[in-house]
Amino acid sequence: MHYKSLTEWSRELNNHAISSAELTQLFLKRIQQFDKTLNSFVTVTTEQALVAAKAADQQRALGKAGPLTGIPIAQKDIFCTDGVKTSCGSKMLDNFIAPYNATVVQRLQAAGTVLLGKTNMDEFAMGSSNENSFYGPVHNPWQHDYVPGGSSGGSAAAVAACLTPAATGTDTGGSIRQPAALCGITGLKPTYGRVSRYGMVAFASSLDQGGPMAKSAEDVALLLNAMAGFDPCDSTSVDQPVPDYTATLNHPLRGMRIGLPKEYFSDGLDARIATAIELAIQEYKKQGATLQEISLPHTTLSIPAYYVIAPAECSSNLARYDGVRYGYRCEHPQDLADLYKRSRSESFGNEVKRRIMIGTYALSAGYYDAYYLKAQKIRRLICNDFARAFAQVDMILCPTTPSPAFKLGEKTSDPVSMYLSDIYTIAVNLAGLPGISLPVGFVDSLPIGMQLIGNYFDEARLLNAAHSYQKVTDWHTRIPEGY
Amino acid sequence: MEWETVIGLEVHAQLKTKSKIFSGAATQFGADPNTQACAIDLGFPGVLPVLNSEVVHMAIKFGLGIHAEIAEKSVFARKNYFYPDLPKGYQISQYELPVVGKGHLDMQLEDGSTKRIRITRAHLEEDAGKSLHEDFQGLSGIDLNRAGTPLLEIVSEPDMRSAKEAVAYLKALHTLVRYLDICDGNMQEGSFRCDANVSVRQKGQEKYGTRTELKNINSFRFVERAINYEIERQIALLESGGAITQETRLYDSAKNETRAMRSKEEANDYRYFPDPDLLPLVITADMVNAVRQHLPELPQQKRDRFVQEYGLSIYDATILVSDSTMAHYYETTTKTADGHAKLAANWIISELLGALNKANLDIETSPISATQLGTLVKRIADNTISGKIAKTVFEALWKQEGEVDHIIERHGLKQVTDNSAIEKLVDEIIAAHPQHVADYRTGKEKLFGFFVGQVMKASGGKLNPQQLNEVLKKKLS
């Protein structure tokens, strides 16, 4: 029975077919049983979960239950959780107990969800394979010697293996959508500013966006209802009303104009993924959507621009980890420089160091114009590409990744080829647009994903389109063997 | 060789807000270490800054006060450097687009002339915390109460030509921010801090000399001393064939000298870039107009009005408007004194300020209220008491002995204006000093003063001097 979706569990709870306490215990047991292999959790909050589940059941008994009351979820270990270790996948924060709740945590808590624990991730969300975690790599539940994607790899793997009905993720260059695709689940990166970043440990502030990950678009819509909305603690969150994302899930797609960016169907794309996407396109045509080719001419520039902007912001965002107030401090520092040098070099992993160095370089006097400023100009061009596209179409459809999951260790020595696995997702972050990845089939028994990209604050349309597809397909209900 | 000094000042004015620039923590001075620092000030993982709108309001006020351009759009930038009292590893400041652009401030020089100093810009930023190097047995303590306190950094053009001018500008700026009520101006507590860029060049030369930046000058007196020391050091170095190194120098007030802190070669590359956590600051014309409508009368306007309305000299008016509380004190005094404006000004400037200064008090803590002093002036003007006796009354007021009329009554200080009473006293003195009278009458006219003194003394100083003169002259002739 563990394979049910969040929406199904919500119904069961509502019908008193199961209590939150029972449901919570079910998932805690599954975590205990399977996570030694998967390594998808950094922290399991068993006791707190049981207390919260009990409280949720009481709420329900009082008739005060909402659709998420009593639903167990997992938080990516990037969201500060009051009284709980918030490591961000780093040795630097291995001893950090957050003293406050991130807005996302607080909102999901207020909606009645039960926190099962904190999920593994690439250190400070930097990575596409979850191999950059201080706590070791996460394994893909579909094939254990494959990566789950990253950086929200723990969340994706845990949802795919039914260790939790849902989890949160963060997406700076594809970190929700890519692991969702590689693990066969549904993950949404909302419009930049739709979900508060307060309490979400920053990697690249102008790109980071938190979002929900679950089995289906329907589940994701329920979660987004709770997560989205203006937050006075985040100056970049947008004060726009939050619609009920579940209300429009079943709108007919007749007349919807879907654009297919030719640059996303070029040489680098695995032909078998292209075929799977083609079948999905046929499905949308069947439902009355019209499809047309569009062009996003600056696509190839998105990776170089991203790998200037994201490291630049990261080099500054990570400066606070200095061993002075919290986090890792080296033993017996000789002086201030030694304290900084060793605390940081002993606790940051290689990818984090690489990006700090790239970013520091890009911002340095004499290089700023050539790198950072130029990257910002490219970013503007990429935004313009999308603006032109959305003048013609309502939504963009493309693959989420050019290939299915790769083997653990396969790309660790070649960072650039690792960076290229985010080729279809990065431009969306640079433009601040919403994007969703949903399962669209399998290649070599590994799941693959389709990405739908919407205009600003058009999450409802993406969820509508994703749900319409999921109503007639069953990829999103498949469970990896052994789970 | 004749040298010319070139000085520009960078002033950090701490804005008088209740809470910090990007968090809700309090800004009060003197709290126990780290009790006024929240997760945002401590730079915890995940926290985000939210701009305090009061800070923007104050920046606009300042912009209007120096007749500056106020940017429709300004940008917060990160200034990146590592230091233990800088929790985030960067300071949120403004770099390319500051909130206040070019403006100017006129200052009064000692010779009474006015000089205009151009202000390049003023920008908003957060303060850092404090590192405490004593009391920790070789370690350093960090107090982050000050971290995130709002500052307005005001940068002048290199328009000053002497230490005295620098001080005059600084005083004018100090007066302005206090008038605007955006900064308490307390230099000891660091609410008003000044760095000076100093260079010298040969008279007539157009190019500026290499400058040094003087830090840690926390009083008007030290500003003058530090700059003068630095000018002499630079001239001596240049005249002995040396060259100035562009560097930051620390002023040591105990030794009255400046010492090199760091040179440009070791200067940080701050890697400024726009802070992605904050949206550009947009200031509309409506916002500016709303602030303009509530702008108080500024020091120069007030000074000009005092000159016109009260007939004061520019010198006196400048002193009286140097502090808005004092200006208000003066106007209340004058009003109570039925408009005897000049007399009121004299009493404040020569008597009250002197006494306050001696007692280490200021106008706000003056033991004599403006209405008391006004009444005193009124009693001098209506001849109830003489100017000399007024000083006695002033002293009694200072000692809080009661109201002016009571003091006059109780001590019998009323001026004697009855001619027969005066004549009686004069007759007594003349009778007691026959030799002096004889000497006077044979031409020693200087003795007239002696008689005035004697009669006054006998009367307890209560005679009207003019009347006394007349009576004496008549009797002695």
PDB file of C-alpha atoms in Angstrom, chain B residues 71-265:
ATOM      1  CA  ALA B  71      18.275  58.626  -7.404  1.00  0.00           C
ATOM      2  CA  GLU B  72      15.039  57.243  -8.816  1.00  0.00           C
ATOM      3  CA  LYS B  73      16.739  53.887  -8.766  1.00  0.00           C
ATOM      4  CA  SER B  74      19.672  52.944  -6.602  1.00  0.00           C
ATOM      5  CA  VAL B  75      21.227  49.553  -6.028  1.00  0.00           C
ATOM      6  CA  PHE B  76      22.565  47.740  -2.990  1.00  0.00           C
ATOM      7  CA  ALA B  77      25.836  45.988  -3.619  1.00  0.00           C
ATOM      8  CA  ARG B  78      27.928  43.529  -1.701  1.00  0.00           C
ATOM      9  CA  LYS B  79      31.386  44.592  -0.611  1.00  0.00           C
ATOM     10  CA  ASN B  80      33.199  41.316  -0.046  1.00  0.00           C
ATOM     11  CA  TYR B  81      35.960  40.908   2.509  1.00  0.00           C
ATOM     12  CA  PHE B  82      36.744  38.615   5.391  1.00  0.00           C
ATOM     13  CA  TYR B  83      36.826  39.886   8.946  1.00  0.00           C
ATOM     14  CA  PRO B  84      35.460  38.284  12.122  1.00  0.00           C
ATOM     15  CA  ASP B  85      33.193  41.222  12.931  1.00  0.00           C
ATOM     16  CA  LEU B  86      31.682  41.102   9.437  1.00  0.00           C
ATOM     17  CA  PRO B  87      29.313  38.149   9.841  1.00  0.00           C
ATOM     18  CA  LYS B  88      28.309  37.513   6.234  1.00  0.00           C
ATOM     19  CA  GLY B  89      31.766  37.974   4.767  1.00  0.00           C
ATOM     20  CA  TYR B  90      30.357  40.961   2.900  1.00  0.00           C
ATOM     21  CA  GLN B  91      28.962  44.336   3.805  1.00  0.00           C
ATOM     22  CA  ILE B  92      25.763  45.442   2.103  1.00  0.00           C
ATOM     23  CA  SER B  93      26.498  48.894   0.757  1.00  0.00           C
ATOM     24  CA  GLN B  94      25.856  50.909  -2.363  1.00  0.00           C
ATOM     25  CA  TYR B  95      28.459  51.184  -5.056  1.00  0.00           C
ATOM     26  CA  GLU B  96      27.645  52.241  -8.602  1.00  0.00           C
ATOM     27  CA  LEU B  97      24.207  53.701  -7.989  1.00  0.00           C
ATOM     28  CA  PRO B  98      23.988  55.520  -4.625  1.00  0.00           C
ATOM     29  CA  VAL B  99      20.708  56.846  -3.254  1.00  0.00           C
ATOM     30  CA  VAL B 100      21.925  60.469  -3.041  1.00  0.00           C
ATOM     31  CA  GLY B 101      23.901  62.017  -5.882  1.00  0.00           C
ATOM     32  CA  LYS B 102      25.707  65.331  -6.292  1.00  0.00           C
ATOM     33  CA  GLY B 103      24.831  68.061  -3.804  1.00  0.00           C
ATOM     34  CA  HIS B 104      26.497  70.805  -1.794  1.00  0.00           C
ATOM     35  CA  LEU B 105      26.769  72.351   1.621  1.00  0.00           C
ATOM     36  CA  ASP B 106      27.722  75.961   2.424  1.00  0.00           C
ATOM     37  CA  MET B 107      29.858  76.544   5.456  1.00  0.00           C
ATOM     38  CA  GLN B 108      30.780  79.595   7.455  1.00  0.00           C
ATOM     39  CA  LEU B 109      34.473  80.381   7.778  1.00  0.00           C
ATOM     40  CA  GLU B 110      35.937  82.180  10.789  1.00  0.00           C
ATOM     41  CA  ASP B 111      36.403  85.407   8.828  1.00  0.00           C
ATOM     42  CA  GLY B 112      32.664  85.441   8.230  1.00  0.00           C
ATOM     43  CA  SER B 113      32.840  84.420   4.583  1.00  0.00           C
ATOM     44  CA  THR B 114      30.940  81.484   3.145  1.00  0.00           C
ATOM     45  CA  LYS B 115      32.422  78.575   1.219  1.00  0.00           C
ATOM     46  CA  ARG B 116      30.552  75.967  -0.742  1.00  0.00           C
ATOM     47  CA  ILE B 117      31.703  72.357  -0.441  1.00  0.00           C
ATOM     48  CA  ARG B 118      30.498  69.976  -3.131  1.00  0.00           C
ATOM     49  CA  ILE B 119      29.212  66.611  -1.992  1.00  0.00           C
ATOM     50  CA  THR B 120      29.910  63.796  -4.428  1.00  0.00           C
ATOM     51  CA  ARG B 121      27.403  61.297  -3.133  1.00  0.00           C
ATOM     52  CA  ALA B 122      25.825  59.751  -0.091  1.00  0.00           C
ATOM     53  CA  HIS B 123      24.991  56.080   0.114  1.00  0.00           C
ATOM     54  CA  LEU B 124      23.341  53.689   2.524  1.00  0.00           C
ATOM     55  CA  GLU B 125      25.167  50.782   4.093  1.00  0.00           C
ATOM     56  CA  GLU B 126      25.215  48.535   7.121  1.00  0.00           C
ATOM     57  CA  ASP B 127      27.780  48.865   9.874  1.00  0.00           C
ATOM     58  CA  ALA B 128      30.015  45.977  10.917  1.00  0.00           C
ATOM     59  CA  GLY B 129      30.337  44.646  14.464  1.00  0.00           C
ATOM     60  CA  LYS B 130      33.197  45.350  16.845  1.00  0.00           C
ATOM     61  CA  SER B 131      36.287  43.305  17.535  1.00  0.00           C
ATOM     62  CA  LEU B 132      37.499  43.567  21.128  1.00  0.00           C
ATOM     63  CA  HIS B 133      41.152  42.754  21.511  1.00  0.00           C
ATOM     64  CA  GLU B 134      41.540  43.330  25.239  1.00  0.00           C
ATOM     65  CA  ASP B 135      40.319  41.140  28.098  1.00  0.00           C
ATOM     66  CA  PHE B 136      40.413  37.887  26.171  1.00  0.00           C
ATOM     67  CA  GLN B 137      43.908  36.574  26.980  1.00  0.00           C
ATOM     68  CA  GLY B 138      45.374  36.813  23.507  1.00  0.00           C
ATOM     69  CA  LEU B 139      42.100  36.004  21.788  1.00  0.00           C
ATOM     70  CA  SER B 140      39.650  38.465  20.311  1.00  0.00           C
ATOM     71  CA  GLY B 141      36.061  38.995  21.356  1.00  0.00           C
ATOM     72  CA  ILE B 142      33.352  39.943  18.899  1.00  0.00           C
ATOM     73  CA  ASP B 143      30.334  42.092  19.674  1.00  0.00           C
ATOM     74  CA  LEU B 144      27.811  42.096  16.853  1.00  0.00           C
ATOM     75  CA  ASN B 145      25.343  44.556  18.395  1.00  0.00           C
ATOM     76  CA  ARG B 146      26.484  47.202  15.942  1.00  0.00           C
ATOM     77  CA  ALA B 147      26.365  44.844  12.940  1.00  0.00           C
ATOM     78  CA  GLY B 148      23.585  45.986  10.638  1.00  0.00           C
ATOM     79  CA  THR B 149      23.243  49.461  12.120  1.00  0.00           C
ATOM     80  CA  PRO B 150      22.233  51.837   9.313  1.00  0.00           C
ATOM     81  CA  LEU B 151      24.867  54.262   8.088  1.00  0.00           C
ATOM     82  CA  LEU B 152      24.787  57.063   5.566  1.00  0.00           C
ATOM     83  CA  GLU B 153      28.242  57.539   4.090  1.00  0.00           C
ATOM     84  CA  ILE B 154      28.639  61.107   2.877  1.00  0.00           C
ATOM     85  CA  VAL B 155      31.534  61.701   0.506  1.00  0.00           C
ATOM     86  CA  SER B 156      32.723  65.230  -0.257  1.00  0.00           C
ATOM     87  CA  GLU B 157      34.741  66.493  -3.160  1.00  0.00           C
ATOM     88  CA  PRO B 158      38.344  67.478  -2.311  1.00  0.00           C
ATOM     89  CA  ASP B 159      37.213  71.071  -1.823  1.00  0.00           C
ATOM     90  CA  MET B 160      38.759  71.941   1.534  1.00  0.00           C
ATOM     91  CA  ARG B 161      42.098  73.722   1.700  1.00  0.00           C
ATOM     92  CA  SER B 162      42.957  73.627   5.405  1.00  0.00           C
ATOM     93  CA  ALA B 163      42.246  71.667   8.567  1.00  0.00           C
ATOM     94  CA  LYS B 164      40.115  74.574   9.762  1.00  0.00           C
ATOM     95  CA  GLU B 165      37.968  74.369   6.650  1.00  0.00           C
ATOM     96  CA  ALA B 166      37.602  70.650   7.133  1.00  0.00           C
ATOM     97  CA  VAL B 167      36.364  71.215  10.658  1.00  0.00           C
ATOM     98  CA  ALA B 168      33.995  73.947   9.506  1.00  0.00           C
ATOM     99  CA  TYR B 169      32.520  71.621   6.889  1.00  0.00           C
ATOM    100  CA  LEU B 170      32.254  68.791   9.387  1.00  0.00           C
ATOM    101  CA  LYS B 171      30.485  71.084  11.843  1.00  0.00           C
ATOM    102  CA  ALA B 172      28.068  72.284   9.181  1.00  0.00           C
ATOM    103  CA  LEU B 173      27.316  68.670   8.265  1.00  0.00           C
ATOM    104  CA  HIS B 174      26.932  67.772  11.920  1.00  0.00           C
ATOM    105  CA  THR B 175      24.475  70.631  12.389  1.00  0.00           C
ATOM    106  CA  LEU B 176      22.542  69.577   9.300  1.00  0.00           C
ATOM    107  CA  VAL B 177      22.055  65.916  10.231  1.00  0.00           C
ATOM    108  CA  ARG B 178      20.922  66.941  13.695  1.00  0.00           C
ATOM    109  CA  TYR B 179      18.485  69.491  12.266  1.00  0.00           C
ATOM    110  CA  LEU B 180      17.114  66.805   9.983  1.00  0.00           C
ATOM    111  CA  ASP B 181      16.836  64.542  13.022  1.00  0.00           C
ATOM    112  CA  ILE B 182      18.428  61.657  11.135  1.00  0.00           C
ATOM    113  CA  CYS B 183      21.549  61.243  13.303  1.00  0.00           C
ATOM    114  CA  ASP B 184      22.232  61.991  16.962  1.00  0.00           C
ATOM    115  CA  GLY B 185      25.711  63.233  16.028  1.00  0.00           C
ATOM    116  CA  ASN B 186      27.359  61.625  19.033  1.00  0.00           C
ATOM    117  CA  MET B 187      31.017  61.401  18.057  1.00  0.00           C
ATOM    118  CA  GLN B 188      32.185  59.601  21.216  1.00  0.00           C
ATOM    119  CA  GLU B 189      29.739  56.773  20.619  1.00  0.00           C
ATOM    120  CA  GLY B 190      30.711  56.679  16.961  1.00  0.00           C
ATOM    121  CA  SER B 191      27.390  57.855  15.547  1.00  0.00           C
ATOM    122  CA  PHE B 192      29.204  60.487  13.495  1.00  0.00           C
ATOM    123  CA  ARG B 193      32.591  59.364  12.208  1.00  0.00           C
ATOM    124  CA  CYS B 194      35.001  60.929   9.835  1.00  0.00           C
ATOM    125  CA  ASP B 195      37.792  59.765   7.543  1.00  0.00           C
ATOM    126  CA  ALA B 196      39.905  62.417   5.863  1.00  0.00           C
ATOM    127  CA  ASN B 197      41.687  62.200   2.522  1.00  0.00           C
ATOM    128  CA  VAL B 198      44.644  64.541   2.705  1.00  0.00           C
ATOM    129  CA  SER B 199      47.202  65.570   0.124  1.00  0.00           C
ATOM    130  CA  VAL B 200      49.438  68.530  -0.564  1.00  0.00           C
ATOM    131  CA  ARG B 201      50.595  70.130  -3.794  1.00  0.00           C
ATOM    132  CA  GLN B 202      52.677  73.094  -4.746  1.00  0.00           C
ATOM    133  CA  LYS B 203      50.743  76.320  -5.043  1.00  0.00           C
ATOM    134  CA  GLY B 204      49.587  76.785  -8.598  1.00  0.00           C
ATOM    135  CA  GLN B 205      49.911  73.130  -9.484  1.00  0.00           C
ATOM    136  CA  GLU B 206      46.716  71.679 -10.912  1.00  0.00           C
ATOM    137  CA  LYS B 207      47.274  67.989 -10.347  1.00  0.00           C
ATOM    138  CA  TYR B 208      46.465  66.639  -6.912  1.00  0.00           C
ATOM    139  CA  GLY B 209      49.277  65.165  -4.874  1.00  0.00           C
ATOM    140  CA  THR B 210      49.219  61.557  -3.682  1.00  0.00           C
ATOM    141  CA  ARG B 211      46.739  61.314  -0.844  1.00  0.00           C
ATOM    142  CA  THR B 212      46.583  59.425   2.372  1.00  0.00           C
ATOM    143  CA  GLU B 213      43.413  58.450   4.167  1.00  0.00           C
ATOM    144  CA  LEU B 214      43.231  59.236   7.876  1.00  0.00           C
ATOM    145  CA  LYS B 215      41.017  57.032   9.991  1.00  0.00           C
ATOM    146  CA  ASN B 216      39.848  57.019  13.571  1.00  0.00           C
ATOM    147  CA  ILE B 217      39.307  60.716  14.106  1.00  0.00           C
ATOM    148  CA  ASN B 218      36.417  60.938  16.492  1.00  0.00           C
ATOM    149  CA  SER B 219      36.182  64.571  17.546  1.00  0.00           C
ATOM    150  CA  PHE B 220      36.290  67.955  15.856  1.00  0.00           C
ATOM    151  CA  ARG B 221      39.480  68.769  17.702  1.00  0.00           C
ATOM    152  CA  PHE B 222      41.182  65.579  16.563  1.00  0.00           C
ATOM    153  CA  VAL B 223      40.125  66.182  12.972  1.00  0.00           C
ATOM    154  CA  GLU B 224      42.003  69.457  13.003  1.00  0.00           C
ATOM    155  CA  ARG B 225      45.029  68.029  14.787  1.00  0.00           C
ATOM    156  CA  ALA B 226      45.239  64.871  12.710  1.00  0.00           C
ATOM    157  CA  ILE B 227      45.021  66.775   9.440  1.00  0.00           C
ATOM    158  CA  ASN B 228      47.573  69.362  10.545  1.00  0.00           C
ATOM    159  CA  TYR B 229      49.953  66.638  11.644  1.00  0.00           C
ATOM    160  CA  GLU B 230      49.509  64.874   8.338  1.00  0.00           C
ATOM    161  CA  ILE B 231      50.011  68.042   6.303  1.00  0.00           C
ATOM    162  CA  GLU B 232      53.284  68.737   8.100  1.00  0.00           C
ATOM    163  CA  ARG B 233      54.408  65.145   7.695  1.00  0.00           C
ATOM    164  CA  GLN B 234      53.703  65.176   3.965  1.00  0.00           C
ATOM    165  CA  ILE B 235      55.377  68.547   3.382  1.00  0.00           C
ATOM    166  CA  ALA B 236      58.449  67.530   5.374  1.00  0.00           C
ATOM    167  CA  LEU B 237      58.672  64.279   3.449  1.00  0.00           C
ATOM    168  CA  LEU B 238      58.334  65.980   0.069  1.00  0.00           C
ATOM    169  CA  GLU B 239      60.789  68.750   0.940  1.00  0.00           C
ATOM    170  CA  SER B 240      63.377  66.201   1.968  1.00  0.00           C
ATOM    171  CA  GLY B 241      63.006  64.579  -1.468  1.00  0.00           C
ATOM    172  CA  GLY B 242      60.729  61.747  -0.428  1.00  0.00           C
ATOM    173  CA  ALA B 243      57.445  60.635  -1.968  1.00  0.00           C
ATOM    174  CA  ILE B 244      54.021  60.084  -0.444  1.00  0.00           C
ATOM    175  CA  THR B 245      52.695  56.546  -0.420  1.00  0.00           C
ATOM    176  CA  GLN B 246      48.995  56.151  -1.013  1.00  0.00           C
ATOM    177  CA  GLU B 247      47.919  54.446   2.172  1.00  0.00           C
ATOM    178  CA  THR B 248      45.508  54.402   5.044  1.00  0.00           C
ATOM    179  CA  ARG B 249      46.820  55.959   8.234  1.00  0.00           C
ATOM    180  CA  LEU B 250      45.476  55.673  11.725  1.00  0.00           C
ATOM    181  CA  TYR B 251      45.355  58.754  13.929  1.00  0.00           C
ATOM    182  CA  ASP B 252      46.621  58.203  17.456  1.00  0.00           C
ATOM    183  CA  SER B 253      45.152  60.991  19.564  1.00  0.00           C
ATOM    184  CA  ALA B 254      47.274  60.138  22.613  1.00  0.00           C
ATOM    185  CA  LYS B 255      50.522  60.658  20.687  1.00  0.00           C
ATOM    186  CA  ASN B 256      49.019  63.121  18.220  1.00  0.00           C
ATOM    187  CA  GLU B 257      50.457  61.356  15.199  1.00  0.00           C
ATOM    188  CA  THR B 258      49.308  59.298  12.228  1.00  0.00           C
ATOM    189  CA  ARG B 259      50.665  55.832  11.514  1.00  0.00           C
ATOM    190  CA  ALA B 260      50.491  53.718   8.365  1.00  0.00           C
ATOM    191  CA  MET B 261      47.805  51.032   8.560  1.00  0.00           C
ATOM    192  CA  ARG B 262      47.820  49.450   5.135  1.00  0.00           C
ATOM    193  CA  SER B 263      49.042  50.561   1.761  1.00  0.00           C
ATOM    194  CA  LYS B 264      47.188  50.393  -1.521  1.00  0.00           C
ATOM    195  CA  GLU B 265      49.151  47.362  -2.642  1.00  0.00           C
TER     196      GLU B 265
END
